[in-house]
Amino acid sequence: MEQSALRKRRRALMKKIGDGIAIVATAPEQTRNNDVLFPFRPDSDFYYLTGFAEPAAAAVFAPGRAEGEFLLFCRASDAKAETWDGRRAGLDGACGTYAADQAFAIGDLEKMLPLLLENRAKIFYNIGRHPSLDALIPATVAALRARVRAGVKAPVDLSDIGAILHEMRLVKSADELRAMERAAAVTVAAHTEAMRSCAPGMMEYQVQAEVECVFRKHGATAAYPSIVAGGANACILHYTANNCELRGGDLLLVDAGAEVDCYAADITRTIPVNGTFTPAQKDVVDIVLAARDAAIGELRPGAAVNRYHETAVRVLARGLLDLKLLRGSVDRVVDSGAYKKFYMHRTGHWLGMDVHDVGAYKVDGAWRTLRPGMVLTVEPGLYLFGGDVPAGLRGTGVRMEDDVLVTKSGNQVLTQAAPSTPAAVEEMMAR
Ligand code: GLY
Ligand code: MN
Ligand code: MN
């Protein structure tokens, strides 16, 4: 991310916190087993403000502080540690490369904090996110309170910084959209590769390997664990075992997204393992695609964010009646919630640095309205399982998921290039 974009975000944050102070941290590394660590991925809020991707760091924003308003606490340079575990920016890099006004070793945060919090009325941080800050900040406030007779003013207000920061992250700027468009393009390429390589007899993890190979070839990683679900496994919403053999005649649901510079894409496609849909599978796919298209048609500035879900539900309900899986009218099926037996999740979520991105869906109790720059997924599905589903449809799971940017004039589907209609999928698989 460009330094100018990061600086703009920091300035916007500092304007909002006024004479308060903000502390935003990123986690230390986590052990996977014995002395092996999980791959590190920075905290989204921290990275959004700093572009700094090392573990064990914290940024402090202190508007108006004479010695500097943007402080970065990070790991100091250490020749021996860097020989084993990789390069560090160190304190010089924190100021030089990352434009901090001042940099300190992360171990000094506890010592510096009383001085930084003194005489600030309000502290903003991610309440409940980082156990070390959840312990340190209230303890520091308590220690300051003990010094009131010496004229020290202790903060009286602890505020969740999400209320400010997550509203900022909800509306994407041009530089963020560039990263999201790249993530979408890499993900389109990965799903296309899955379509080309898929064949009966392959294992689900082999298709996963094809998808994630494309991510890595483009310098991206998986934004979340890939779901590669053949046959009835597609009816398990968060199926990630990916260890079954693919059978000709079954469908394959792939829900996988690339992460580029900490921005996610999130695409689902459902394809026939042997390259040709059966008429019954096609019927289900067509209903889900109709729900997707109707839902996308609802995304425009000023529309309430729940509206596209309600529209998708009505199309799916109509489809479930046509398939004779439910009885009654669309209104009855929707009002009673009977459709939830086959469609149990919502039609989408905010998308951004986190795949289920931050930002409130309701404001003052009412569904919020869309604005240009918001990005959402649209992901209707049908999951036809259970003893009362006719044998020809039993175990059929279909989801179609696209990423949609709300624009001034309506919307733009960022993931349009991934084949989705039966004709386009069959054509791609035949190549
Ligand atoms: N891949 C998670 C989701 O679609 O929400
Ligand atoms: Mn999603
Ligand atoms: Mn998904």
Coordinates of C-alpha atoms and ligand atoms in Angstrom, one line a residue:
M1 CA 0.0 0.0 0.0
E2 CA 1.3 3.5 -0.9
Q3 CA 2.6 5.6 2.1
S4 CA 0.4 8.5 0.9
A5 CA -2.7 6.3 1.3
L6 CA -1.6 5.1 4.8
R7 CA -0.9 8.7 5.9
K8 CA -4.3 9.8 4.8
R9 CA -5.9 7.0 6.9
R10 CA -3.9 8.0 9.9
R11 CA -4.8 11.6 9.5
A12 CA -8.5 10.7 9.2
L13 CA -8.3 8.5 12.4
M14 CA -6.5 11.2 14.4
K15 CA -9.1 13.8 13.4
K16 CA -11.8 11.5 14.8
I17 CA -10.1 10.7 18.1
G18 CA -9.6 14.4 18.8
D19 CA -7.7 14.9 22.1
G20 CA -7.9 11.2 22.9
I21 CA -5.3 8.5 22.1
A22 CA -5.5 5.3 20.1
I23 CA -3.6 2.1 20.5
V24 CA -3.7 -0.5 17.7
A25 CA -1.8 -3.7 18.0
T26 CA -0.9 -6.7 15.9
A27 CA -0.5 -10.2 17.6
P28 CA 2.8 -11.9 18.4
E29 CA 3.5 -15.1 16.5
Q30 CA 1.5 -18.2 17.5
T31 CA 2.9 -21.7 18.0
R32 CA 1.6 -24.4 15.7
N33 CA 3.4 -27.3 17.3
N34 CA 6.6 -27.6 19.3
D35 CA 8.9 -24.9 17.8
V36 CA 7.0 -24.5 14.6
L37 CA 4.9 -21.3 14.1
F38 CA 1.8 -20.6 12.1
P39 CA 2.4 -18.4 9.1
F40 CA 2.0 -14.8 10.3
R41 CA -0.7 -12.5 9.0
P42 CA -0.9 -9.0 10.4
D43 CA -4.0 -7.7 12.2
S44 CA -6.2 -6.0 9.6
D45 CA -6.8 -2.8 11.6
F46 CA -3.1 -2.5 12.4
Y47 CA -2.0 -3.1 8.8
Y48 CA -4.7 -0.7 7.5
L49 CA -3.0 2.1 9.4
T50 CA 0.6 1.2 9.1
G51 CA 1.3 -1.2 6.2
F52 CA 3.7 -2.9 8.7
A53 CA 3.5 -6.7 8.4
E54 CA 5.7 -7.9 11.2
P55 CA 4.4 -9.6 14.4
A56 CA 4.6 -8.2 17.9
A57 CA 4.0 -4.5 17.2
A58 CA 1.7 -1.7 18.3
A59 CA 0.9 1.7 16.9
V60 CA 0.0 4.6 19.1
F61 CA -1.8 7.7 17.7
A62 CA -1.5 10.7 19.9
P63 CA -2.9 13.8 18.1
G64 CA -1.1 17.0 19.0
R65 CA 1.8 15.3 20.9
A66 CA 4.8 17.5 20.4
E67 CA 7.4 14.7 20.1
G68 CA 5.4 12.9 17.5
E69 CA 1.8 11.8 16.9
F70 CA 2.4 8.4 15.2
L71 CA 4.5 6.0 17.4
L72 CA 5.4 2.5 16.3
F73 CA 6.5 -0.1 18.9
C74 CA 8.1 -3.1 17.2
R75 CA 10.8 -5.7 17.4
A76 CA 14.3 -4.1 17.5
S77 CA 16.9 -5.2 15.0
D78 CA 18.7 -8.3 16.2
A79 CA 21.4 -9.7 14.0
K80 CA 21.3 -13.2 15.5
A81 CA 17.5 -13.5 15.5
E82 CA 17.4 -12.1 11.9
T83 CA 19.9 -14.8 10.8
W84 CA 17.5 -17.5 11.9
D85 CA 14.1 -16.0 11.4
G86 CA 14.3 -13.3 8.8
R87 CA 14.7 -9.6 8.4
R88 CA 13.1 -7.0 10.7
A89 CA 12.5 -3.3 9.9
G90 CA 13.8 -2.4 13.3
L91 CA 13.4 1.1 14.8
D92 CA 15.2 2.8 12.0
G93 CA 12.9 1.1 9.4
A94 CA 9.8 1.9 11.5
C95 CA 10.7 5.6 11.1
G96 CA 12.3 5.4 7.7
T97 CA 10.2 3.0 5.7
Y98 CA 7.0 3.2 7.7
A99 CA 7.0 6.9 8.4
A100 CA 6.5 6.7 12.2
D101 CA 7.4 9.9 14.0
Q102 CA 9.0 7.9 16.8
A103 CA 9.8 4.2 17.2
F104 CA 10.5 2.1 20.3
A105 CA 11.1 -1.5 21.1
I106 CA 7.8 -3.4 21.7
G107 CA 9.1 -4.3 25.2
D108 CA 9.0 -0.6 26.1
L109 CA 5.3 -0.1 25.5
E110 CA 4.4 -1.0 29.1
K111 CA 6.9 1.5 30.4
M112 CA 5.9 4.3 28.0
L113 CA 2.2 3.9 28.3
P114 CA 1.6 5.8 31.6
L115 CA 3.3 8.9 30.1
L116 CA 1.3 8.6 26.8
L117 CA -2.1 8.2 28.5
E118 CA -1.6 10.9 31.1
N119 CA -4.0 13.8 30.6
R120 CA -5.8 12.1 27.7
A121 CA -9.5 11.8 28.5
K122 CA -10.4 9.0 26.1
I123 CA -8.6 5.8 25.0
F124 CA -9.5 4.0 21.8
Y125 CA -8.5 0.4 21.2
N126 CA -9.8 -2.9 20.1
I127 CA -11.6 -4.0 23.3
G128 CA -11.3 -7.8 23.7
R129 CA -8.9 -8.4 20.7
H130 CA -5.4 -8.6 22.2
P131 CA -5.3 -10.1 25.7
S132 CA -2.1 -8.3 26.6
L133 CA -3.6 -4.8 25.8
D134 CA -6.9 -5.8 27.6
A135 CA -4.8 -6.4 30.7
L136 CA -2.3 -3.5 30.2
I137 CA -4.6 -0.6 29.4
P138 CA -7.0 -0.7 32.3
A139 CA -4.1 -1.5 34.7
T140 CA -2.3 1.6 33.4
V141 CA -5.4 3.7 33.8
A142 CA -5.7 2.5 37.4
A143 CA -2.1 3.3 38.1
L144 CA -2.6 6.9 36.8
R145 CA -5.7 7.3 38.9
A146 CA -3.6 6.6 41.9
R147 CA -1.6 9.7 41.0
V148 CA -4.5 12.2 40.8
R149 CA -3.3 14.0 43.9
A150 CA 0.0 14.8 42.1
G151 CA -2.2 16.6 39.5
V152 CA -2.2 13.8 36.9
K153 CA -5.5 13.4 35.0
A154 CA -6.3 9.8 34.2
P155 CA -8.4 8.8 31.2
V156 CA -12.1 8.3 32.1
D157 CA -13.3 6.7 28.9
L158 CA -12.3 3.5 27.2
S159 CA -13.8 3.2 23.7
D160 CA -13.8 0.5 21.1
I161 CA -11.9 1.9 18.1
G162 CA -13.9 -0.3 15.8
A163 CA -16.7 2.2 15.9
I164 CA -14.4 4.6 14.0
L165 CA -12.0 2.4 12.2
H166 CA -14.4 -0.1 10.9
E167 CA -16.6 2.6 9.4
M168 CA -13.5 3.8 7.6
R169 CA -12.7 0.3 6.4
L170 CA -16.3 -0.3 5.2
V171 CA -16.0 2.2 2.3
K172 CA -13.1 1.3 0.1
S173 CA -10.8 3.9 -1.4
A174 CA -9.3 3.7 -4.9
D175 CA -6.0 2.1 -3.7
E176 CA -8.0 -0.5 -1.7
L177 CA -10.1 -1.3 -4.7
R178 CA -7.0 -1.9 -6.8
A179 CA -5.9 -4.6 -4.3
M180 CA -9.4 -6.1 -4.3
E181 CA -9.6 -6.2 -8.0
R182 CA -6.3 -8.0 -8.1
A183 CA -7.5 -10.5 -5.5
A184 CA -10.6 -11.0 -7.6
A185 CA -8.7 -11.5 -10.8
V186 CA -6.3 -14.1 -9.2
T187 CA -9.3 -15.9 -7.7
V188 CA -11.1 -15.9 -11.1
A189 CA -7.9 -17.5 -12.6
A190 CA -7.8 -20.1 -9.8
H191 CA -11.5 -21.1 -10.2
T192 CA -11.0 -21.3 -14.0
E193 CA -8.0 -23.7 -13.4
A194 CA -10.2 -25.8 -11.1
M195 CA -12.7 -26.2 -13.9
R196 CA -10.0 -27.1 -16.4
S197 CA -8.3 -29.7 -14.2
C198 CA -11.3 -31.3 -12.4
A199 CA -12.0 -34.9 -13.4
P200 CA -13.6 -38.0 -11.9
G201 CA -11.2 -40.0 -9.6
M202 CA -9.3 -36.9 -8.4
M203 CA -9.2 -36.2 -4.7
E204 CA -10.8 -33.0 -3.4
Y205 CA -7.4 -31.9 -2.1
Q206 CA -5.9 -32.2 -5.6
V207 CA -8.4 -29.6 -6.9
Q208 CA -7.5 -27.5 -3.8
A209 CA -3.9 -27.7 -4.9
E210 CA -4.7 -26.5 -8.4
V211 CA -6.6 -23.5 -6.9
E212 CA -4.0 -22.6 -4.4
C213 CA -1.2 -23.1 -6.9
V214 CA -2.6 -20.2 -8.9
F215 CA -2.8 -18.1 -5.7
R216 CA 0.9 -18.7 -5.0
K217 CA 2.0 -18.2 -8.6
H218 CA 0.5 -14.7 -8.3
G219 CA 2.1 -14.0 -4.9
A220 CA -1.2 -14.4 -3.2
T221 CA -2.3 -16.7 -0.4
A222 CA -5.7 -18.2 0.5
A223 CA -7.8 -15.6 2.3
Y224 CA -9.6 -18.4 4.2
P225 CA -9.4 -22.2 4.2
S226 CA -10.5 -23.4 0.8
I227 CA -13.8 -25.4 0.6
V228 CA -13.5 -28.1 -2.0
A229 CA -16.6 -30.2 -1.6
G230 CA -17.6 -33.1 -3.9
G231 CA -21.1 -34.5 -3.9
A232 CA -23.0 -34.3 -0.6
N233 CA -20.0 -32.7 1.1
A234 CA -21.3 -29.5 -0.5
C235 CA -24.1 -29.5 2.0
I236 CA -21.6 -28.9 4.8
L237 CA -21.3 -25.2 4.8
H238 CA -17.8 -24.9 6.2
Y239 CA -16.4 -28.2 4.8
T240 CA -12.6 -28.0 4.8
A241 CA -11.5 -31.7 5.1
N242 CA -11.2 -31.8 1.3
N243 CA -10.1 -35.5 1.5
C244 CA -12.7 -37.4 -0.6
E245 CA -12.6 -38.7 -4.1
L246 CA -14.6 -37.0 -6.8
R247 CA -17.1 -39.1 -8.6
G248 CA -18.4 -38.6 -12.1
G249 CA -22.1 -37.6 -12.0
D250 CA -21.6 -35.5 -8.8
L251 CA -21.2 -31.8 -8.4
L252 CA -18.1 -30.1 -7.0
L253 CA -18.5 -26.9 -4.9
V254 CA -15.4 -24.8 -4.7
D255 CA -15.4 -21.8 -2.3
A256 CA -11.9 -20.3 -2.4
G257 CA -10.5 -16.8 -2.4
A258 CA -7.1 -15.2 -2.8
E259 CA -5.7 -12.6 -0.5
V260 CA -3.6 -9.8 -2.1
D261 CA -1.8 -7.3 0.2
C262 CA -4.3 -8.3 2.9
Y263 CA -7.4 -7.8 0.8
A264 CA -9.6 -10.8 0.1
A265 CA -11.7 -12.2 -2.7
D266 CA -14.4 -14.8 -2.0
I267 CA -15.8 -16.8 -4.9
T268 CA -17.9 -20.0 -5.0
R269 CA -18.6 -22.0 -8.1
T270 CA -20.4 -25.3 -8.4
I271 CA -19.4 -27.4 -11.3
P272 CA -20.1 -31.0 -12.6
V273 CA -17.1 -33.3 -11.8
N274 CA -17.3 -35.0 -15.3
G275 CA -17.9 -31.7 -17.2
T276 CA -21.6 -32.1 -17.9
F277 CA -24.5 -31.1 -15.7
T278 CA -27.4 -33.6 -15.4
P279 CA -30.8 -31.9 -16.1
A280 CA -31.7 -32.2 -12.4
Q281 CA -28.5 -30.5 -11.4
K282 CA -29.0 -27.8 -14.0
D283 CA -32.4 -27.0 -12.6
V284 CA -30.9 -26.4 -9.2
V285 CA -28.0 -24.4 -10.6
D286 CA -30.4 -22.2 -12.6
I287 CA -32.5 -21.4 -9.5
V288 CA -29.4 -20.3 -7.6
L289 CA -28.1 -18.3 -10.5
A290 CA -31.5 -16.6 -10.8
A291 CA -31.3 -15.7 -7.1
R292 CA -27.8 -14.4 -7.5
D293 CA -28.7 -12.2 -10.5
A294 CA -31.9 -10.9 -8.8
A295 CA -29.8 -10.1 -5.6
I296 CA -27.1 -8.3 -7.6
G297 CA -29.8 -6.2 -9.2
E298 CA -30.7 -4.8 -5.7
L299 CA -27.2 -3.5 -5.0
R300 CA -27.1 0.3 -5.5
P301 CA -26.5 3.4 -3.5
G302 CA -29.4 4.0 -1.1
A303 CA -30.7 0.4 -1.0
A304 CA -31.0 -1.1 2.4
V305 CA -28.3 -3.8 3.0
N306 CA -30.9 -6.6 3.9
R307 CA -32.9 -6.0 0.7
Y308 CA -30.8 -8.2 -1.5
H309 CA -31.0 -11.1 0.9
E310 CA -34.8 -10.8 1.0
T311 CA -34.9 -10.8 -2.8
A312 CA -32.6 -13.9 -3.1
V313 CA -34.8 -15.7 -0.5
R314 CA -37.9 -15.1 -2.6
V315 CA -36.3 -16.5 -5.7
L316 CA -35.0 -19.5 -3.9
A317 CA -38.4 -20.1 -2.3
R318 CA -40.0 -20.0 -5.7
G319 CA -37.4 -22.5 -6.9
L320 CA -38.0 -24.9 -3.9
L321 CA -41.7 -24.8 -4.7
D322 CA -41.0 -25.6 -8.4
L323 CA -38.8 -28.5 -7.4
K324 CA -41.6 -29.7 -5.2
L325 CA -39.4 -29.7 -2.1
L326 CA -41.8 -27.4 -0.3
R327 CA -45.5 -26.8 -0.6
G328 CA -47.6 -23.6 -0.4
S329 CA -47.0 -20.1 -1.7
V330 CA -43.8 -18.0 -1.8
D331 CA -45.2 -15.8 0.9
R332 CA -45.9 -18.7 3.2
V333 CA -42.6 -20.4 2.6
V334 CA -40.8 -17.1 3.3
D335 CA -42.9 -15.9 6.3
S336 CA -42.7 -19.3 8.0
G337 CA -39.0 -19.7 7.4
A338 CA -39.6 -23.1 5.8
Y339 CA -37.0 -22.3 3.1
K340 CA -34.3 -22.3 5.9
K341 CA -34.2 -26.1 5.8
F342 CA -32.5 -25.8 2.4
Y343 CA -31.0 -22.3 2.7
M344 CA -29.7 -21.6 6.2
H345 CA -27.3 -18.8 5.7
R346 CA -27.6 -15.2 4.6
T347 CA -26.9 -14.0 1.1
G348 CA -23.7 -12.2 1.8
H349 CA -21.4 -10.1 3.9
W350 CA -19.1 -7.1 3.7
L351 CA -15.8 -8.0 2.0
G352 CA -12.4 -6.3 2.4
M353 CA -9.3 -7.0 4.4
D354 CA -11.2 -9.7 6.3
V355 CA -13.3 -12.1 4.3
H356 CA -16.2 -11.4 6.6
D357 CA -15.2 -7.8 6.8
V358 CA -15.9 -5.3 9.5
G359 CA -18.6 -2.7 9.5
A360 CA -22.0 -2.6 11.1
Y361 CA -25.0 -3.9 9.2
K362 CA -27.5 -1.9 11.3
V363 CA -27.2 1.6 12.4
D364 CA -29.5 2.8 15.2
G365 CA -31.5 -0.4 14.9
A366 CA -32.2 0.1 11.1
W367 CA -30.5 -1.8 8.2
R368 CA -27.9 0.6 6.8
T369 CA -28.1 1.9 3.3
L370 CA -25.4 1.1 0.7
R371 CA -22.9 3.7 -0.4
P372 CA -20.4 3.7 -3.4
G373 CA -17.2 2.0 -2.3
M374 CA -18.8 -0.7 -0.2
V375 CA -18.0 -4.3 -1.3
L376 CA -20.3 -7.2 -0.6
T377 CA -20.5 -10.9 -1.5
V378 CA -23.6 -12.3 -3.1
E379 CA -23.8 -16.0 -2.3
P380 CA -27.2 -17.7 -2.5
G381 CA -27.2 -21.5 -2.4
L382 CA -29.4 -24.5 -2.0
Y383 CA -28.4 -27.5 0.1
L384 CA -30.8 -30.4 -0.6
F385 CA -30.2 -33.1 2.0
G386 CA -32.3 -35.2 4.3
G387 CA -34.4 -38.3 3.9
D388 CA -37.4 -36.4 2.5
V389 CA -35.5 -35.1 -0.5
P390 CA -36.2 -37.3 -3.6
A391 CA -33.2 -39.6 -4.4
G392 CA -32.5 -37.7 -7.7
L393 CA -31.7 -34.5 -5.8
R394 CA -30.5 -35.8 -2.4
G395 CA -27.0 -34.6 -1.5
T396 CA -27.1 -31.8 -4.1
G397 CA -25.4 -28.7 -2.8
V398 CA -25.1 -25.6 -4.9
R399 CA -23.7 -22.1 -4.1
M400 CA -22.7 -19.3 -6.4
E401 CA -20.7 -16.5 -4.9
D402 CA -19.6 -13.2 -6.5
D403 CA -18.0 -10.1 -5.1
V404 CA -19.8 -6.8 -5.9
L405 CA -18.7 -3.2 -5.6
V406 CA -21.4 -0.6 -5.1
T407 CA -20.7 2.2 -7.5
K408 CA -22.3 5.7 -8.0
S409 CA -24.5 4.3 -10.7
G410 CA -25.3 0.9 -9.3
N411 CA -22.7 -1.9 -9.0
Q412 CA -19.8 -3.6 -10.6
V413 CA -19.3 -7.4 -10.3
L414 CA -15.6 -7.8 -9.6
T415 CA -15.7 -11.6 -10.2
Q416 CA -17.8 -11.7 -13.4
A417 CA -15.1 -13.3 -15.4
A418 CA -15.4 -16.6 -13.5
P419 CA -17.7 -18.8 -15.6
S420 CA -20.9 -19.6 -13.7
T421 CA -23.8 -20.5 -16.1
P422 CA -24.0 -24.2 -17.0
A423 CA -23.2 -23.4 -20.6
A424 CA -20.1 -21.3 -19.7
V425 CA -18.9 -23.9 -17.1
E426 CA -19.3 -26.8 -19.5
E427 CA -17.5 -24.9 -22.2
M428 CA -14.6 -24.1 -19.9
M429 CA -14.4 -27.7 -18.6
A430 CA -14.3 -29.0 -22.2
R431 CA -11.2 -27.1 -23.0
Ligands
GLY1 N1 -15.9 -18.4 2.3 C1 -16.7 -18.0 3.4 C2 -17.9 -17.3 2.9 O1 -18.3 -17.5 1.8 O2 -18.6 -16.6 3.6
MN2 MN -18.6 -15.3 1.5
MN3 MN -17.1 -18.0 0.2

